[in-house]
Amino acid sequence: MTVPSSPADPDLLRELLSGDARRIAPKLLGSVLSHNSHEGTVAVRITEVEAYMGPGDSLHPDPGSHTFRGPTARNAPMFGPAGHLYVYFTYGMHYCANIVCGPAGIASAVLLRAGQVVEGLHLAGVRRPTSKSVADLASGPARLATALALTTADSGRDALSEPFDLRLPETPALDVSSGPRVGVSGAGGSEDYPWRFWLPGDPTVSRYKAAKPRPAKFQSR
DNA sequence: CTCCGGATCCTCT
DNA sequence: GAGGATCCGGAGG
């Protein structure tokens, strides 16, 4: 495994993140996100991501994105500067975290879907007591957010400065697979949006699962 | 191994 | 009021 390292200039890293999320997403594979809290430090090497675009991108409208219908209080960070976090709460109990991409004003982000815990194994295990193996600690978007203790309180915060740190790999991953995004219902989850990227063969990559099709709505009379 | 339902509450319509 | 960028445990093959 190549040892990740940040560019000498942190502004350069932010500049790199200010582009198209679909282009940046595969380049984030192999990078390491760390979070330093009073409990200790946990760092995760990213092995699976998904790109989400914003509205106003007439070339690539993204019906699977939280921003598809425009800005709201929740998705505001996606319209903000690159390198910040967008964390949302879902299913009444889970958090999922994104790295915001694109220039400020243009919404796009990369969902962190899975990773390998490379620092703070014990603490990650305490935060994720239901894990059955080390590979399970962050093998899913909500698992990863839990291992790193990310919540909506962190949404909008800068991932490139304390208490966070993001380091890109020295060289981009050579072997990257792509496919439809997980759990996205409707057109956004189709083969037309192969914006999920992962490191093939990595044991921490989550298993693919198509969106659960909703049962046909029963119209009462 | 796969499939399925329940948990649980914020967000936007 | 409906549905969700999910996870987990239990049932069945």
Short mmCIF file of C-alpha atoms (C1' of nucleotides) in Angstrom, two decimals:
data_model
loop_
_atom_site.label_atom_id
_atom_site.label_comp_id
_atom_site.label_asym_id
_atom_site.label_seq_id
_atom_site.Cartn_x
_atom_site.Cartn_y
_atom_site.Cartn_z
CA MET A 1 0.00 0.00 0.00
CA THR A 2 1.34 3.43 -0.86
CA VAL A 3 1.63 5.83 2.02
CA PRO A 4 -0.72 8.77 1.55
CA SER A 5 0.62 12.27 1.95
CA SER A 6 -0.93 15.67 1.54
CA PRO A 7 0.38 18.09 -1.05
CA ALA A 8 2.87 20.49 0.49
CA ASP A 9 0.33 23.26 0.07
CA PRO A 10 -3.07 22.56 1.66
CA ASP A 11 -4.53 25.14 -0.68
CA LEU A 12 -3.42 22.89 -3.52
CA LEU A 13 -5.42 20.00 -2.09
CA ARG A 14 -8.49 22.19 -1.85
CA GLU A 15 -7.90 23.29 -5.42
CA LEU A 16 -7.75 19.65 -6.52
CA LEU A 17 -11.07 19.01 -4.78
CA SER A 18 -12.70 21.99 -6.49
CA GLY A 19 -13.34 20.08 -9.71
CA ASP A 20 -15.90 17.61 -11.00
CA ALA A 21 -16.88 15.14 -8.27
CA ARG A 22 -17.07 12.31 -10.79
CA ARG A 23 -13.45 12.93 -11.72
CA ILE A 24 -12.30 13.39 -8.16
CA ALA A 25 -14.15 10.42 -6.65
CA PRO A 26 -11.81 7.70 -7.99
CA LYS A 27 -8.80 9.81 -7.03
CA LEU A 28 -9.97 9.80 -3.42
CA LEU A 29 -9.58 6.02 -3.30
CA GLY A 30 -6.58 5.22 -1.12
CA SER A 31 -6.70 8.55 0.67
CA VAL A 32 -6.82 8.68 4.45
CA LEU A 33 -9.33 10.68 6.47
CA SER A 34 -8.60 11.03 10.15
CA HIS A 35 -10.54 12.50 13.03
CA ASN A 36 -8.95 13.49 16.28
CA SER A 37 -11.35 13.72 19.22
CA HIS A 38 -11.06 13.66 23.00
CA GLU A 39 -11.53 9.90 22.73
CA GLY A 40 -8.53 9.53 20.48
CA THR A 41 -7.75 9.38 16.79
CA VAL A 42 -9.30 7.15 14.18
CA ALA A 43 -8.07 7.17 10.59
CA VAL A 44 -9.69 5.42 7.64
CA ARG A 45 -8.19 4.59 4.26
CA ILE A 46 -10.98 5.10 1.73
CA THR A 47 -11.75 2.09 -0.47
CA GLU A 48 -15.21 2.88 -1.88
CA VAL A 49 -16.89 6.16 -2.85
CA GLU A 50 -19.78 7.56 -4.86
CA ALA A 51 -20.09 10.87 -6.71
CA TYR A 52 -23.18 13.05 -6.41
CA MET A 53 -23.76 16.11 -8.57
CA GLY A 54 -25.85 19.21 -8.09
CA PRO A 55 -28.66 21.01 -9.83
CA GLY A 56 -27.82 23.52 -12.48
CA ASP A 57 -25.45 21.02 -14.02
CA SER A 58 -27.43 20.77 -17.23
CA LEU A 59 -24.90 18.37 -18.70
CA HIS A 60 -25.22 15.88 -15.87
CA PRO A 61 -28.47 16.31 -13.95
CA ASP A 62 -28.38 13.90 -11.03
CA PRO A 63 -31.77 12.67 -9.82
CA GLY A 64 -30.01 10.62 -7.14
CA SER A 65 -28.51 13.63 -5.43
CA HIS A 66 -29.84 15.36 -2.33
CA THR A 67 -29.40 18.61 -4.24
CA PHE A 68 -31.51 17.59 -7.24
CA ARG A 69 -34.38 19.84 -6.17
CA GLY A 70 -32.19 22.73 -5.17
CA PRO A 71 -30.63 24.02 -1.98
CA THR A 72 -32.15 23.26 1.44
CA ALA A 73 -30.97 23.67 5.00
CA ARG A 74 -29.66 20.11 5.05
CA ASN A 75 -27.74 20.09 1.78
CA ALA A 76 -26.30 23.61 2.12
CA PRO A 77 -22.73 22.35 2.69
CA MET A 78 -22.79 20.69 -0.74
CA PHE A 79 -23.00 24.18 -2.23
CA GLY A 80 -20.11 25.36 -0.10
CA PRO A 81 -16.35 25.24 -0.56
CA ALA A 82 -14.53 22.05 -1.51
CA GLY A 83 -12.90 19.99 1.19
CA HIS A 84 -15.64 20.50 3.72
CA LEU A 85 -17.84 17.74 5.09
CA TYR A 86 -21.47 17.13 4.22
CA VAL A 87 -22.95 14.77 6.81
CA TYR A 88 -26.59 13.78 6.80
CA PHE A 89 -28.83 11.72 9.06
CA THR A 90 -30.96 8.96 7.58
CA TYR A 91 -33.25 6.06 8.49
CA GLY A 92 -33.76 7.62 11.88
CA MET A 93 -30.42 6.32 13.16
CA HIS A 94 -27.51 6.55 10.72
CA TYR A 95 -25.09 9.23 9.57
CA CYS A 96 -23.30 9.29 6.22
CA ALA A 97 -20.42 11.56 5.29
CA ASN A 98 -19.32 13.23 2.06
CA ILE A 99 -16.31 15.27 1.01
CA VAL A 100 -17.65 18.35 -0.77
CA CYS A 101 -16.24 18.98 -4.25
CA GLY A 102 -16.57 21.69 -6.86
CA PRO A 103 -16.12 25.43 -6.49
CA ALA A 104 -18.29 27.21 -3.92
CA GLY A 105 -21.72 27.73 -5.41
CA ILE A 106 -21.65 24.53 -7.45
CA ALA A 107 -23.01 21.54 -5.56
CA SER A 108 -21.25 18.20 -5.76
CA ALA A 109 -19.78 15.78 -3.27
CA VAL A 110 -18.19 12.38 -2.83
CA LEU A 111 -19.93 9.99 -0.45
CA LEU A 112 -17.46 7.97 1.61
CA ARG A 113 -18.92 4.49 1.33
CA ALA A 114 -16.26 2.29 2.89
CA GLY A 115 -12.72 2.17 4.15
CA GLN A 116 -10.07 0.36 6.13
CA VAL A 117 -9.37 1.56 9.64
CA VAL A 118 -5.62 2.22 9.69
CA GLU A 119 -5.37 3.99 13.05
CA GLY A 120 -7.41 3.75 16.23
CA LEU A 121 -8.57 0.16 15.73
CA HIS A 122 -9.56 -0.23 19.35
CA LEU A 123 -11.55 3.00 19.49
CA ALA A 124 -13.27 2.18 16.21
CA GLY A 125 -14.23 -1.18 17.70
CA VAL A 126 -15.72 0.51 20.76
CA ARG A 127 -17.76 2.79 18.52
CA ARG A 128 -18.87 -0.14 16.36
CA PRO A 129 -19.43 -2.98 18.82
CA THR A 130 -21.52 -4.98 16.35
CA SER A 131 -18.59 -5.37 13.97
CA LYS A 132 -17.74 -9.00 13.37
CA SER A 133 -14.30 -8.35 11.91
CA VAL A 134 -11.73 -5.63 11.46
CA ALA A 135 -12.80 -5.31 7.83
CA ASP A 136 -16.37 -4.60 8.97
CA LEU A 137 -15.45 -1.57 11.07
CA ALA A 138 -16.00 0.90 8.22
CA SER A 139 -17.42 -1.26 5.42
CA GLY A 140 -20.44 0.88 4.66
CA PRO A 141 -21.23 4.61 4.67
CA ALA A 142 -22.94 4.65 8.06
CA ARG A 143 -20.34 2.29 9.51
CA LEU A 144 -17.55 4.56 8.30
CA ALA A 145 -19.23 7.64 9.76
CA THR A 146 -19.70 5.85 13.07
CA ALA A 147 -16.10 4.63 13.20
CA LEU A 148 -14.95 8.22 12.68
CA ALA A 149 -17.65 9.57 15.04
CA LEU A 150 -19.01 11.89 12.35
CA THR A 151 -22.47 13.36 12.92
CA THR A 152 -24.53 16.21 11.54
CA ALA A 153 -22.69 18.41 14.04
CA ASP A 154 -19.73 18.02 11.68
CA SER A 155 -21.64 18.88 8.53
CA GLY A 156 -20.11 21.95 6.91
CA ARG A 157 -16.84 21.65 8.81
CA ASP A 158 -13.52 21.67 7.02
CA ALA A 159 -12.11 18.18 6.51
CA LEU A 160 -8.69 19.65 5.70
CA SER A 161 -7.99 21.15 9.10
CA GLU A 162 -8.16 20.17 12.77
CA PRO A 163 -9.65 18.06 14.15
CA PHE A 164 -9.76 16.42 10.74
CA ASP A 165 -7.13 15.61 8.17
CA LEU A 166 -7.32 14.32 4.62
CA ARG A 167 -4.33 12.96 2.73
CA LEU A 168 -4.46 11.87 -0.88
CA PRO A 169 -2.37 8.92 -2.02
CA GLU A 170 0.96 9.82 -3.57
CA THR A 171 -0.16 8.18 -6.76
CA PRO A 172 -3.76 7.56 -7.82
CA ALA A 173 -5.02 3.98 -7.61
CA LEU A 174 -4.07 2.02 -10.73
CA ASP A 175 -6.98 -0.38 -10.59
CA VAL A 176 -10.44 1.15 -10.02
CA SER A 177 -13.83 -0.45 -10.62
CA SER A 178 -17.04 1.47 -11.19
CA GLY A 179 -20.74 0.71 -11.28
CA PRO A 180 -24.19 1.97 -10.31
CA ARG A 181 -24.62 3.66 -6.96
CA VAL A 182 -25.93 1.66 -4.03
CA GLY A 183 -29.37 2.21 -2.57
CA VAL A 184 -30.32 4.98 -4.98
CA SER A 185 -33.89 4.50 -6.15
CA GLY A 186 -35.18 5.76 -9.46
CA ALA A 187 -33.18 6.83 -12.50
CA GLY A 188 -30.22 7.96 -10.41
CA GLY A 189 -29.52 4.37 -9.40
CA SER A 190 -29.46 3.04 -12.95
CA GLU A 191 -26.53 1.96 -15.11
CA ASP A 192 -26.69 5.44 -16.60
CA TYR A 193 -25.07 6.72 -13.42
CA PRO A 194 -22.02 4.47 -12.85
CA TRP A 195 -20.66 6.86 -10.26
CA ARG A 196 -19.70 4.34 -7.60
CA PHE A 197 -15.97 3.64 -7.51
CA TRP A 198 -14.06 1.09 -5.46
CA LEU A 199 -10.76 -0.72 -5.13
CA PRO A 200 -11.46 -4.16 -6.58
CA GLY A 201 -10.75 -7.04 -4.25
CA ASP A 202 -10.42 -4.91 -1.15
CA PRO A 203 -12.10 -6.75 1.75
CA THR A 204 -13.53 -3.55 3.21
CA VAL A 205 -15.63 -2.67 0.16
CA SER A 206 -19.33 -3.02 0.91
CA ARG A 207 -21.37 -5.60 -0.93
CA TYR A 208 -23.47 -4.19 -3.74
CA LYS A 209 -27.14 -3.88 -3.02
CA ALA A 210 -29.69 -2.37 -5.35
CA ALA A 211 -32.23 0.07 -4.00
CA LYS A 212 -35.16 -1.62 -2.37
CA PRO A 213 -38.03 -1.19 -4.81
CA ARG A 214 -41.02 0.23 -3.02
CA PRO A 215 -44.18 -1.79 -3.16
CA ALA A 216 -46.76 -0.39 -5.53
CA LYS A 217 -48.67 2.28 -3.72
CA PHE A 218 -52.14 1.15 -2.77
CA GLN A 219 -54.58 3.82 -3.78
CA SER A 220 -57.58 3.82 -1.50
CA ARG A 221 -60.44 4.37 -3.86
"C1'" DC B 1 -24.99 -18.00 1.35
"C1'" DT B 2 -29.51 -14.88 0.22
"C1'" DC B 3 -33.68 -12.66 1.44
"C1'" DC B 4 -36.56 -9.90 4.30
"C1'" DG B 5 -38.45 -6.97 7.93
"C1'" DG B 6 -37.87 -3.81 11.69
"C1'" DA B 7 -35.76 0.01 13.79
"C1'" DT B 8 -36.50 5.13 14.16
"C1'" DC B 9 -36.86 10.16 13.16
"C1'" DC B 10 -35.26 13.96 10.21
"C1'" DT B 11 -36.37 16.26 5.98
"C1'" DC B 12 -38.99 17.99 2.34
"C1'" DT B 13 -43.61 17.92 -0.01
"C1'" DG C 1 -47.33 12.23 5.76
"C1'" DA C 2 -44.10 9.59 3.10
"C1'" DG C 3 -39.77 7.95 2.36
"C1'" DG C 4 -34.89 7.45 3.05
"C1'" DA C 5 -27.16 7.74 -0.47
"C1'" DT C 6 -28.50 1.91 6.01
"C1'" DC C 7 -27.60 -1.77 9.25
"C1'" DC C 8 -28.57 -5.84 11.70
"C1'" DG C 9 -30.46 -10.18 13.04
"C1'" DG C 10 -33.33 -14.02 11.95
"C1'" DA C 11 -35.32 -17.34 8.67
"C1'" DG C 12 -34.79 -20.20 4.90
"C1'" DG C 13 -32.01 -22.79 1.06
#
